[in-house]
Coordinates of C-alpha atoms and ligand atoms in Angstrom, one line a residue:
X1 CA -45.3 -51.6 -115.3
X2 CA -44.1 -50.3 -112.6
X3 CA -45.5 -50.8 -108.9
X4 CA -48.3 -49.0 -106.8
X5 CA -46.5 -50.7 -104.0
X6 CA -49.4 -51.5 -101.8
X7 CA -48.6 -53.4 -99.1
X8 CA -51.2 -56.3 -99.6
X9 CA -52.4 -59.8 -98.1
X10 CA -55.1 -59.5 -101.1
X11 CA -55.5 -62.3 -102.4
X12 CA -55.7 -62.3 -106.6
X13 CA -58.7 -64.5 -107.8
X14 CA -59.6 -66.1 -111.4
X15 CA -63.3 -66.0 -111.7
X16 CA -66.4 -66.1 -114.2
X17 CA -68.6 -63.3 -114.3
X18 CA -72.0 -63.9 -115.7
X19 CA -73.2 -60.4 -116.6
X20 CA -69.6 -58.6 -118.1
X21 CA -71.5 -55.3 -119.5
X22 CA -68.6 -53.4 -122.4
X23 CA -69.1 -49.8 -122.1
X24 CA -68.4 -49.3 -125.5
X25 CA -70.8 -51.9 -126.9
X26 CA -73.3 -52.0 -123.9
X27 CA -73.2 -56.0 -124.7
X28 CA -73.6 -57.7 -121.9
X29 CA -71.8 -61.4 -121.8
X30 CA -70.6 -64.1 -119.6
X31 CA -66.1 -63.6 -119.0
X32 CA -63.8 -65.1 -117.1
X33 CA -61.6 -62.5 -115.1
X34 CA -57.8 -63.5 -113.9
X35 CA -56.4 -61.3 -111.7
X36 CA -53.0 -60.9 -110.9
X37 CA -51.6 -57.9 -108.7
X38 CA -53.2 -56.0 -106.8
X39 CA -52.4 -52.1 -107.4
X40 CA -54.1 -49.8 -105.4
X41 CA -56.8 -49.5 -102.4
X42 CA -58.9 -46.4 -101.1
X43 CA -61.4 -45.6 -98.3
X44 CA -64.0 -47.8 -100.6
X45 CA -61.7 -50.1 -102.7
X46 CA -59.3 -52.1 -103.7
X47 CA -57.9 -52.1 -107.2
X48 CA -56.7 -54.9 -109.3
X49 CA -54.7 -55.7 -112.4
X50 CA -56.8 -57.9 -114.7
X51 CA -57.2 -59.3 -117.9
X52 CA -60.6 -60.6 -119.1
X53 CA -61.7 -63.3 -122.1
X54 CA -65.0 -64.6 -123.3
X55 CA -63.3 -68.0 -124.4
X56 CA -60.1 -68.3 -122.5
X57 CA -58.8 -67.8 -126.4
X58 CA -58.6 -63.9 -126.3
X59 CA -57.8 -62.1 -123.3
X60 CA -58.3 -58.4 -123.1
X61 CA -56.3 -55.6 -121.1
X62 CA -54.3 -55.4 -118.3
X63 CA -57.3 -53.4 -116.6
X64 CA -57.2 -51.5 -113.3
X65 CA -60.5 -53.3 -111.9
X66 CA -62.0 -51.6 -109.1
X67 CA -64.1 -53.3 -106.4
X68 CA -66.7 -51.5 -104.2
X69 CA -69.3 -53.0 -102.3
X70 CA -72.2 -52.6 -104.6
X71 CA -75.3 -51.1 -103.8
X72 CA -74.4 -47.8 -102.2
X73 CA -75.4 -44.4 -103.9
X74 CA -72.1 -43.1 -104.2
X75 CA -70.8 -46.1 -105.8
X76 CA -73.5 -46.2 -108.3
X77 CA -72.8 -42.2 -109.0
X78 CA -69.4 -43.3 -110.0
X79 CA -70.1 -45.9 -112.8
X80 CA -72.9 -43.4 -114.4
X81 CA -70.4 -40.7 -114.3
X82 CA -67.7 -42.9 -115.7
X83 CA -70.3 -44.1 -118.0
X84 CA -71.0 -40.6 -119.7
X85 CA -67.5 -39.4 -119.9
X86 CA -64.7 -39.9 -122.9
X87 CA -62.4 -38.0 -122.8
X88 CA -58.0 -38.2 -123.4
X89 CA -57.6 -37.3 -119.7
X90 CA -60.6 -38.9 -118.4
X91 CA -59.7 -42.6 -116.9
X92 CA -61.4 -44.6 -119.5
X93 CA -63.9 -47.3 -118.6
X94 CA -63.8 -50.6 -120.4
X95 CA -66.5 -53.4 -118.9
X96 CA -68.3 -52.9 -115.8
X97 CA -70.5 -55.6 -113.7
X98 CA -71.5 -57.3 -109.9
X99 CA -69.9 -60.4 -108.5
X100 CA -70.4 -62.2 -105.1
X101 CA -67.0 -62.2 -103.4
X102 CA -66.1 -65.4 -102.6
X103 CA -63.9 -64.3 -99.9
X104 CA -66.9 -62.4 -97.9
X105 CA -69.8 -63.3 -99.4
X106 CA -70.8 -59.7 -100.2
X107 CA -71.7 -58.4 -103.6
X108 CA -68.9 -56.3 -105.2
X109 CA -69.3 -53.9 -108.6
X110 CA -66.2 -53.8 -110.3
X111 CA -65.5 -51.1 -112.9
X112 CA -62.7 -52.4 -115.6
X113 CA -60.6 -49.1 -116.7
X114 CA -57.7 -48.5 -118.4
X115 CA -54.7 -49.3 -116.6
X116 CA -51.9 -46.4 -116.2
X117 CA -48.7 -47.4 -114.6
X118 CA -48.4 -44.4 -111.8
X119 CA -50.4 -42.0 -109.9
X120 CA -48.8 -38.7 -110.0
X121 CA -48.5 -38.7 -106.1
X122 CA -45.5 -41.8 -107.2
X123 CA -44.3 -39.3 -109.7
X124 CA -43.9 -36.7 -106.9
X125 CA -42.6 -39.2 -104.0
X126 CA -39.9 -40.7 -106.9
X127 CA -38.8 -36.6 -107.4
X128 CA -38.4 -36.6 -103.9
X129 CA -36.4 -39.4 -102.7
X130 CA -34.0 -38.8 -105.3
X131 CA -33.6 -34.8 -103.9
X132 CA -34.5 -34.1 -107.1
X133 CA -37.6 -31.8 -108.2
X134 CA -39.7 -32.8 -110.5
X135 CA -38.7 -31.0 -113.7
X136 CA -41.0 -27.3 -114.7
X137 CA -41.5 -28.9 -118.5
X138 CA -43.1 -31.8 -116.6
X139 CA -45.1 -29.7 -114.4
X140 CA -47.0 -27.8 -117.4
X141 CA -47.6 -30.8 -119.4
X142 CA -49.1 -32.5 -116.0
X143 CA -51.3 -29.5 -115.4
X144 CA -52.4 -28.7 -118.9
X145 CA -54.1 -32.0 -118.9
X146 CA -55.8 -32.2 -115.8
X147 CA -56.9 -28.4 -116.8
X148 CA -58.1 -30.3 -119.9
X149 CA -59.7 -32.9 -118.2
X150 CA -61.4 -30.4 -115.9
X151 CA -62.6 -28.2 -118.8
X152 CA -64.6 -31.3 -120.1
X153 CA -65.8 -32.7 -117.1
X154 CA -66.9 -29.2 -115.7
X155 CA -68.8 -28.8 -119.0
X156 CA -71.1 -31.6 -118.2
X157 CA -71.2 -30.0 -114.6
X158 CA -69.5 -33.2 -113.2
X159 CA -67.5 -31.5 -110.2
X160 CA -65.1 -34.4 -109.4
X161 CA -64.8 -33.6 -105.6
X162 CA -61.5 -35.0 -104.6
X163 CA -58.5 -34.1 -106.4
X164 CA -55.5 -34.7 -105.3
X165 CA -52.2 -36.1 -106.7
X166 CA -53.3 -39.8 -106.2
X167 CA -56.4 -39.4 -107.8
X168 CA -54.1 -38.4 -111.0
X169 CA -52.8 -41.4 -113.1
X170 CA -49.8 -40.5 -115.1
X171 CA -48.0 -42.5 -118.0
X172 CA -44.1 -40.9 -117.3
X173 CA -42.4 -43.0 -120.5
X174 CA -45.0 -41.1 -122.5
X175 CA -46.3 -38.0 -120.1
X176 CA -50.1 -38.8 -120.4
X177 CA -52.2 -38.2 -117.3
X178 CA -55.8 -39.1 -117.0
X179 CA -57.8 -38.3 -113.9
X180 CA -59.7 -41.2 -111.7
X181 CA -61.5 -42.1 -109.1
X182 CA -64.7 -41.0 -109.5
X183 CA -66.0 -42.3 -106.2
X184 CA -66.6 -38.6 -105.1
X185 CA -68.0 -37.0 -107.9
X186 CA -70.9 -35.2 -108.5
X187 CA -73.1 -33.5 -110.8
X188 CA -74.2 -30.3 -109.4
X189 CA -77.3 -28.6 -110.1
X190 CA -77.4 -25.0 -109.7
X191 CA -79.9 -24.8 -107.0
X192 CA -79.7 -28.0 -105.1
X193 CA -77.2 -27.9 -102.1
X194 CA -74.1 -30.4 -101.7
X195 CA -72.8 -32.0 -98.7
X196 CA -69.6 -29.6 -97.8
X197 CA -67.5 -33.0 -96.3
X198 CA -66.3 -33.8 -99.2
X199 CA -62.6 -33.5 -100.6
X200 CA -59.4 -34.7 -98.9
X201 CA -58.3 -32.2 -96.2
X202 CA -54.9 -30.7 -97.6
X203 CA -57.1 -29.9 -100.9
X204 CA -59.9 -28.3 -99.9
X205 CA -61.2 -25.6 -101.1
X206 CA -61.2 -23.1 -98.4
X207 CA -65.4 -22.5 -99.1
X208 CA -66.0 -26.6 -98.0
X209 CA -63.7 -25.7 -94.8
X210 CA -66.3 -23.0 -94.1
X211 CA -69.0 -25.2 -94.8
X212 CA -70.3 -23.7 -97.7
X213 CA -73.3 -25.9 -99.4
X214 CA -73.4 -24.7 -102.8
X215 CA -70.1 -25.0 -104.1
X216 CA -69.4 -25.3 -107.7
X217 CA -67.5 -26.7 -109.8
X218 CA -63.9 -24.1 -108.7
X219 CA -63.3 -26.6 -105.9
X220 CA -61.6 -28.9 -108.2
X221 CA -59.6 -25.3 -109.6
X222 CA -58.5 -24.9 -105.6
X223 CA -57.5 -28.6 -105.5
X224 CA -55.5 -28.0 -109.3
X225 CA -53.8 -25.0 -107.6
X226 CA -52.7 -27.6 -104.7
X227 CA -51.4 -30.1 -107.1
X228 CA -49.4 -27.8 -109.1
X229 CA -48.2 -26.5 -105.6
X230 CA -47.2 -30.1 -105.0
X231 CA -45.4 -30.6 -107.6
X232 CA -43.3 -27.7 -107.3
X233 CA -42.8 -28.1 -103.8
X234 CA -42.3 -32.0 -103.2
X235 CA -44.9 -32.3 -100.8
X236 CA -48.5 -31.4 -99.8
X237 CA -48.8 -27.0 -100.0
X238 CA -51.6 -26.5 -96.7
X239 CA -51.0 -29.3 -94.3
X240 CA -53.4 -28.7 -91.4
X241 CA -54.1 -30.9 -89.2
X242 CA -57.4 -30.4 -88.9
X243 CA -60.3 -28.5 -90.8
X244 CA -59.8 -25.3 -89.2
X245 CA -56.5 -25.4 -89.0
X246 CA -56.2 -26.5 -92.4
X247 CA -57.7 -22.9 -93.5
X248 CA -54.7 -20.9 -91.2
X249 CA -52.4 -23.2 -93.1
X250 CA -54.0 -21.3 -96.5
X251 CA -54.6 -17.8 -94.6
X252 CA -50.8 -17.9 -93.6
X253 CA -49.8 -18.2 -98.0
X254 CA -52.9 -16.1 -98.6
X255 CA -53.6 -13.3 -96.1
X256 CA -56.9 -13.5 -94.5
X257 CA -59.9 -13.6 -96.0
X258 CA -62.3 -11.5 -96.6
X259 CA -65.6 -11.1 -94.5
X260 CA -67.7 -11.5 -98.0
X261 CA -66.1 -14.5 -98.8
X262 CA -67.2 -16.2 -95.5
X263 CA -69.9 -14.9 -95.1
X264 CA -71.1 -16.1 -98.6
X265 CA -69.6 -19.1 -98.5
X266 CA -71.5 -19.8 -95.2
X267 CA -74.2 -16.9 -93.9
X268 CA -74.1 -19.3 -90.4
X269 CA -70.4 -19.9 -89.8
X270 CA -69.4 -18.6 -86.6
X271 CA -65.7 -19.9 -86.4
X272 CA -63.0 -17.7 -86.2
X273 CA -62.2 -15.3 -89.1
X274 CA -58.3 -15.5 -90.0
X275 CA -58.6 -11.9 -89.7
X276 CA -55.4 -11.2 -88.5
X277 CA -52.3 -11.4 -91.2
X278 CA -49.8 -14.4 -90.0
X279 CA -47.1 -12.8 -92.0
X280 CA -45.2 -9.8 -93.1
X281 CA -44.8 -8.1 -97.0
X282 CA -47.5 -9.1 -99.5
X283 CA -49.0 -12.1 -100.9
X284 CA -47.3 -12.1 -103.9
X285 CA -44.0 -11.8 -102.0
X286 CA -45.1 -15.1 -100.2
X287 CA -46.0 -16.7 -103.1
X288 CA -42.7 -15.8 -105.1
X289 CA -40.7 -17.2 -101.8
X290 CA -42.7 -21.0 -101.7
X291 CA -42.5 -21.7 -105.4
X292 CA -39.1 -19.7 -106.2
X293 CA -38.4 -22.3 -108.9
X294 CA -42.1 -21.8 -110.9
X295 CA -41.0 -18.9 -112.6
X296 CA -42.5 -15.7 -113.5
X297 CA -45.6 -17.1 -115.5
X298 CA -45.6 -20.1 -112.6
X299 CA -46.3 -17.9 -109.8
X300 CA -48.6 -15.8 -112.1
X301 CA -50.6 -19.2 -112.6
X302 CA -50.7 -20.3 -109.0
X303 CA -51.7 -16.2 -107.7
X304 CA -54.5 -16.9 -110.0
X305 CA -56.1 -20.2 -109.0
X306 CA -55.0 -20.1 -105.4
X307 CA -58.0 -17.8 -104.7
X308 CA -60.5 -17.4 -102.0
X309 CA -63.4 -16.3 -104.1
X310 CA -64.4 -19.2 -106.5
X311 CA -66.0 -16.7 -109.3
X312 CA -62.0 -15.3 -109.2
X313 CA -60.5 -18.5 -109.4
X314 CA -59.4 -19.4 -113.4
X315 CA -61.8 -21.2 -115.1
X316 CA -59.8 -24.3 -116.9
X317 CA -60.0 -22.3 -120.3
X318 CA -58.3 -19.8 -118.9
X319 CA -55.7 -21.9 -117.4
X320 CA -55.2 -23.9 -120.5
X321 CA -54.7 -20.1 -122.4
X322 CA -51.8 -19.4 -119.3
X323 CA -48.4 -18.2 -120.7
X324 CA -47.1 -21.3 -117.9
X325 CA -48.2 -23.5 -121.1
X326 CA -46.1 -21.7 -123.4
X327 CA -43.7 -24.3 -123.3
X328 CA -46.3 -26.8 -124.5
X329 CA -47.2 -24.8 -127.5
X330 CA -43.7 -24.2 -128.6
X331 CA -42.1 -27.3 -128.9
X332 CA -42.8 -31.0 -129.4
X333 CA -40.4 -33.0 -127.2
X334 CA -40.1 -33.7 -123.5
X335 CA -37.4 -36.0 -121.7
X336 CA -39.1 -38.3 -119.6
X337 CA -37.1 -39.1 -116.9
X338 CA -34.3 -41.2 -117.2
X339 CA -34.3 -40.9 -120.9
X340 CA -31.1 -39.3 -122.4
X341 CA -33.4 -38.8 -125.7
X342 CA -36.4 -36.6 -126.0
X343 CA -39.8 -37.6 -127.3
X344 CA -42.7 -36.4 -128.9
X345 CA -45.4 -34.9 -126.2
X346 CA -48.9 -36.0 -126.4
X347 CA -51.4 -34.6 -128.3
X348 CA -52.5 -31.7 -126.0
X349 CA -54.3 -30.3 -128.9
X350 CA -56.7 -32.7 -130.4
X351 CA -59.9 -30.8 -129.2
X352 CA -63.5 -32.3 -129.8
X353 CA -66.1 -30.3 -131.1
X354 CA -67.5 -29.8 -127.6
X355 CA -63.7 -28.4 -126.6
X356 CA -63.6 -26.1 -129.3
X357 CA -67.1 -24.6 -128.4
X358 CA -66.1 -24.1 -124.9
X359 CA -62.5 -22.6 -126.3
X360 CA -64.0 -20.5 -128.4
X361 CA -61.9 -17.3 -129.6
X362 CA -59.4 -18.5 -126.6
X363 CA -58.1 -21.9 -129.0
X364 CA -56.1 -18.6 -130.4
X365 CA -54.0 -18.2 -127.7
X366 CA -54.2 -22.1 -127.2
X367 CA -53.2 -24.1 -130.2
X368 CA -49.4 -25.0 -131.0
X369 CA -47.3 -23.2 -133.0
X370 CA -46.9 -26.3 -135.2
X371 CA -49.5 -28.0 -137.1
X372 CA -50.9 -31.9 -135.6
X373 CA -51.1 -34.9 -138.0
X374 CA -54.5 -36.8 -138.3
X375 CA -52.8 -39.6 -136.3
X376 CA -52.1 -36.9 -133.5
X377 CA -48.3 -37.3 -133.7
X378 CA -47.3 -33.2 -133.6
X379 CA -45.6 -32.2 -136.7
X380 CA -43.8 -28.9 -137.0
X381 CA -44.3 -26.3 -139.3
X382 CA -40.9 -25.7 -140.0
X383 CA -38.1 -27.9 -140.9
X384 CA -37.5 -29.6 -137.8
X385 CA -34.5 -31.6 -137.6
X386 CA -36.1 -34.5 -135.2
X387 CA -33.9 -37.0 -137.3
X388 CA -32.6 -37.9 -133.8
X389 CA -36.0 -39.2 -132.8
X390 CA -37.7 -41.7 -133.7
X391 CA -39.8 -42.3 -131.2
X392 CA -43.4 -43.0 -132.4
X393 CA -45.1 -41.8 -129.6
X394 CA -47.7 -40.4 -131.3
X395 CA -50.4 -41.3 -128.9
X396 CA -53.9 -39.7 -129.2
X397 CA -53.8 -39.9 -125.3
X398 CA -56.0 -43.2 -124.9
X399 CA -55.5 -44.9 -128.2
X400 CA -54.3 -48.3 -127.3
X401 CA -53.7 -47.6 -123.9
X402 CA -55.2 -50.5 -122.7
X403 CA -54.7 -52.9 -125.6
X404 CA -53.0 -56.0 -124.5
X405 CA -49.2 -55.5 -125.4
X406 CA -47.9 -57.7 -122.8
X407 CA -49.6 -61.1 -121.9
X408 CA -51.1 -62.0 -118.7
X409 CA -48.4 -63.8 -116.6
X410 CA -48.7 -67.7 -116.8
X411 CA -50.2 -67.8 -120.6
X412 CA -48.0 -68.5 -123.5
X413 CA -48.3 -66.2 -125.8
X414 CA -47.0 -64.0 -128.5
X415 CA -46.9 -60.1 -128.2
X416 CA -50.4 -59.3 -129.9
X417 CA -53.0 -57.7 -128.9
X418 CA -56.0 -58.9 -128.0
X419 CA -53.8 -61.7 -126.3
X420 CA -54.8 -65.2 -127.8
X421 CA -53.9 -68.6 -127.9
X422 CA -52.5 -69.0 -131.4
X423 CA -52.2 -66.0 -132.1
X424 CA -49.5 -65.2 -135.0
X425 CA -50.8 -61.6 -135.6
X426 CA -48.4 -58.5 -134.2
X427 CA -51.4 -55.3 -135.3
X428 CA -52.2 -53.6 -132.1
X429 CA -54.1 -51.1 -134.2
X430 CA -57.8 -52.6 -133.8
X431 CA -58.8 -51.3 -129.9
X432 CA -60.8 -54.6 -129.8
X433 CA -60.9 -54.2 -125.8
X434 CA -65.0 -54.0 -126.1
X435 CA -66.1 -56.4 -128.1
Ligands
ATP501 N1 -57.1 -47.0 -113.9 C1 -56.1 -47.2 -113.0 N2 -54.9 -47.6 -113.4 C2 -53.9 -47.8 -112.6 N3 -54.0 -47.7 -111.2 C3 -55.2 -47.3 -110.7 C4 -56.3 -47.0 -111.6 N4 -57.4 -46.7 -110.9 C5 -57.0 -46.7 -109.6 N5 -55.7 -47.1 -109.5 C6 -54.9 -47.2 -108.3 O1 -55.7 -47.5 -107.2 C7 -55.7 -46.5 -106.2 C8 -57.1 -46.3 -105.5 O2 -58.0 -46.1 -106.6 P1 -59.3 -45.1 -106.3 O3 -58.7 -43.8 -105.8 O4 -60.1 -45.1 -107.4 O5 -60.0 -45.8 -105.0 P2 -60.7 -45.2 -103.7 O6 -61.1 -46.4 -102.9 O7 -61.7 -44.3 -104.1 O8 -59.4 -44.5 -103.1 P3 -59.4 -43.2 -102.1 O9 -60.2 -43.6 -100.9 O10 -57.9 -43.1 -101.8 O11 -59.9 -42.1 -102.9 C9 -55.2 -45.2 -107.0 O12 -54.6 -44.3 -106.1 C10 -54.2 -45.9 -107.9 O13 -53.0 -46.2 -107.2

């Protein structure tokens, strides 16, 4: 795995938690956690590596364990939403319970979730460095899924409140993204208003700039539309400095608003109104100059969810039905980077009943001009002369994913999964993370 490279003077503890809830099982049992790197840390958290056993026999993972201080509202939000969510591009959660820290004597909850080796934001920084951009074929497949993921989440009315590219986990040997960090998210109910701070700055919607209390679910489309700005660009599309400025930064791509939108969005702003243009020619001539590289059906995609008015913006279907995913429905291989070889995509098309509802007519325009295997590797329809790869990547996004392939550092043990002892067995096949 690769590193989040945070600088750290965490310290990595081994531990026994009495009350280990599985997700999957709701069995509640007494584990012993080892830690061993720490990988990430937020406003509210820091995030570990783990792996977890019941007997010190079989271990389970690597997780990405994340510790908040328990007892907060929005902290308990986040394990219930985690909790009712399964989904391929949904951050998976494995084991979940409390635990006195040691270190400060306060009481901790600590979600276990799969473990992804990046955040997108690395995938975009690495691009960068190099003076390289981040290749269009890798753009649509990065998009699609976290339209996906949307689709599904906004479904359940789960708005996730903060997206941004290192909120994103992506798996660049195999092109799987999952969303995470759930710390922000929210179900909203039609009628009840939400606070309006919410959302890192450079990916607000411009309605929470306003102040605008009963958002919907379209804020996380604006912050999608920032992403795949991101990506495209190398670096962060509207970079105010402040809230207000912020929304110039979007009036300068966009033109200014109009006086409904504000006025809807928030009947008692009184701020200024961006009513004067801050450049020349049209939008779309704007737009067509900042993403040159996006392409016809690119820009297209961006004009469309980089929208003022929330009821215009796409709705994920519709951004999943976008000719940008053409691409995705035309052929089966990707290069990941630094690969000379190609390999199969993921399985972008392996809807769930729930998907297919939401679809509806639209899978027509969605579903892949080659037919999917019940193990979701992508088979073509025609002859394909794939001879030349052999790489099984067949990956129904979060099978195995978290399924111990490599043992924890300091045990001795063979390459099985769930890690144990004496183990002599190489099938991975059995997801025996929640026992
Ligand atoms: N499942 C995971 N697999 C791998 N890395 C993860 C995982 N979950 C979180 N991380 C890493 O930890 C970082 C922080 O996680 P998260 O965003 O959930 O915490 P947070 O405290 O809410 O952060 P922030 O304040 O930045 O929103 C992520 O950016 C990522 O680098």
């Amino acid at each position: 795995m690769s590193s989040h490279n945070p600088q750290s003077n965490y310290k990595c503890e081994e531990f026994v938690a009495d009350d280990v809830t599985s997700n999957k099982s709701n069995v509640t049992r007494k584990m012993l956690i080892k830690e061993y790197r720490k990988i990430g840390h937020g406003a509210f958290g820091t995030v570990v590596q783990a792996y977890i056993t019941p007997d010190k026999e079989t271990w389970y993972g690597p997780f990405a364990i994340k510790k908040v201080p328990a007892q907060t509202e929005y902290k308990s939000r986040e394990l219930q939403i985690l909790r009712m969510t399964n989904h391929p591009n949904v951050v998976k959660l494995e084991y979940f319970f409390t635990h006195l820290s040691p270190q400060d004597h306060k009481v901790y909850q600590h979600l276990a979730m799969e473990c992804l080796p990046e955040t997108l934001q690395i995938e975009i920084n690495r691009y960068v460095t190099n003076r390289l951009e981040l290749p269009l074929k890798h753009i649509k497949l990065y998009t699609y899924q976290i339209a996906r993921a949307m689709m599904y989440l906004h479904s359940m009315g789960i708005c996730h409140r903060d997206i941004k590219p290192s909120n994103i986990l992506v798996n660049p040997e195999s092109g799987v993204l999952k969303i995470c960090d759930f710390g922000s998210a929210k179900r909203l109910e039609p009628d009840a208003p939400s606070i309006s701070y919410i959302c890192s700055r450079f990916y607000r919607a411009p309605e929470l700039i306003l102040g605008c209390t009963n958002y919907t679910t379209q804020i996380d489309i604006w912050g999608l539309g920032c992403v795949i700005g991101e990506m495209l660009l190398g670096q962060a599309v509207f970079q105010g400095q402040e809230p207000l400025l912020q929304f110039r930064e979007i009036s300068k791509l966009l033109g200014p608003p109009a006086k409904k939108f504000i006025f809807f969005s928030n009947p008692s702003y009184d701020g200024p109104l961006f009513s004067k243009p801050l450049f020349t020619g049209t939008s779309k001539e704007r737009f067509e100059k900042y993403f040159s590289h996006a392409g016809t059906d690119g820009i297209d995609l961006l004009m469309k969810v980089l929208v003022y008015d929330p009821v215009e913006r796409l709705q994920p279907k519709n951004i999943l039905a976008h000719s940008f995913f053409d691409d995705l429905r035309n052929e089966k291989y990707f290069l990941p980077r630094g690969k000379t070889q190609p390999i199969l995509l993921p399985n972008l098309f392996d809807f769930d009943d729930l998907e297919l509802k939401i679809l509806g007519d639209l899978i027509e325009n969605i579903k892949p001009n080659y037919s999917i295997n019940t193990n979701g590797s992508n088979e073509a329809n025609e002859n394909s002369n794939n001879n030349n790869n052999n790489n099984n990547n067949t990956n129904n996004n979060n099978a195995n994913n978290n399924i111990t392939s490599t043992p924890p550092p300091n045990f001795n043990t063979s390459d099985s999964t769930p890690v144990t002892s004496n183990t002599n067995s190489n099938d991975n096949s059995n997801n025996t993370n929640n026992p």
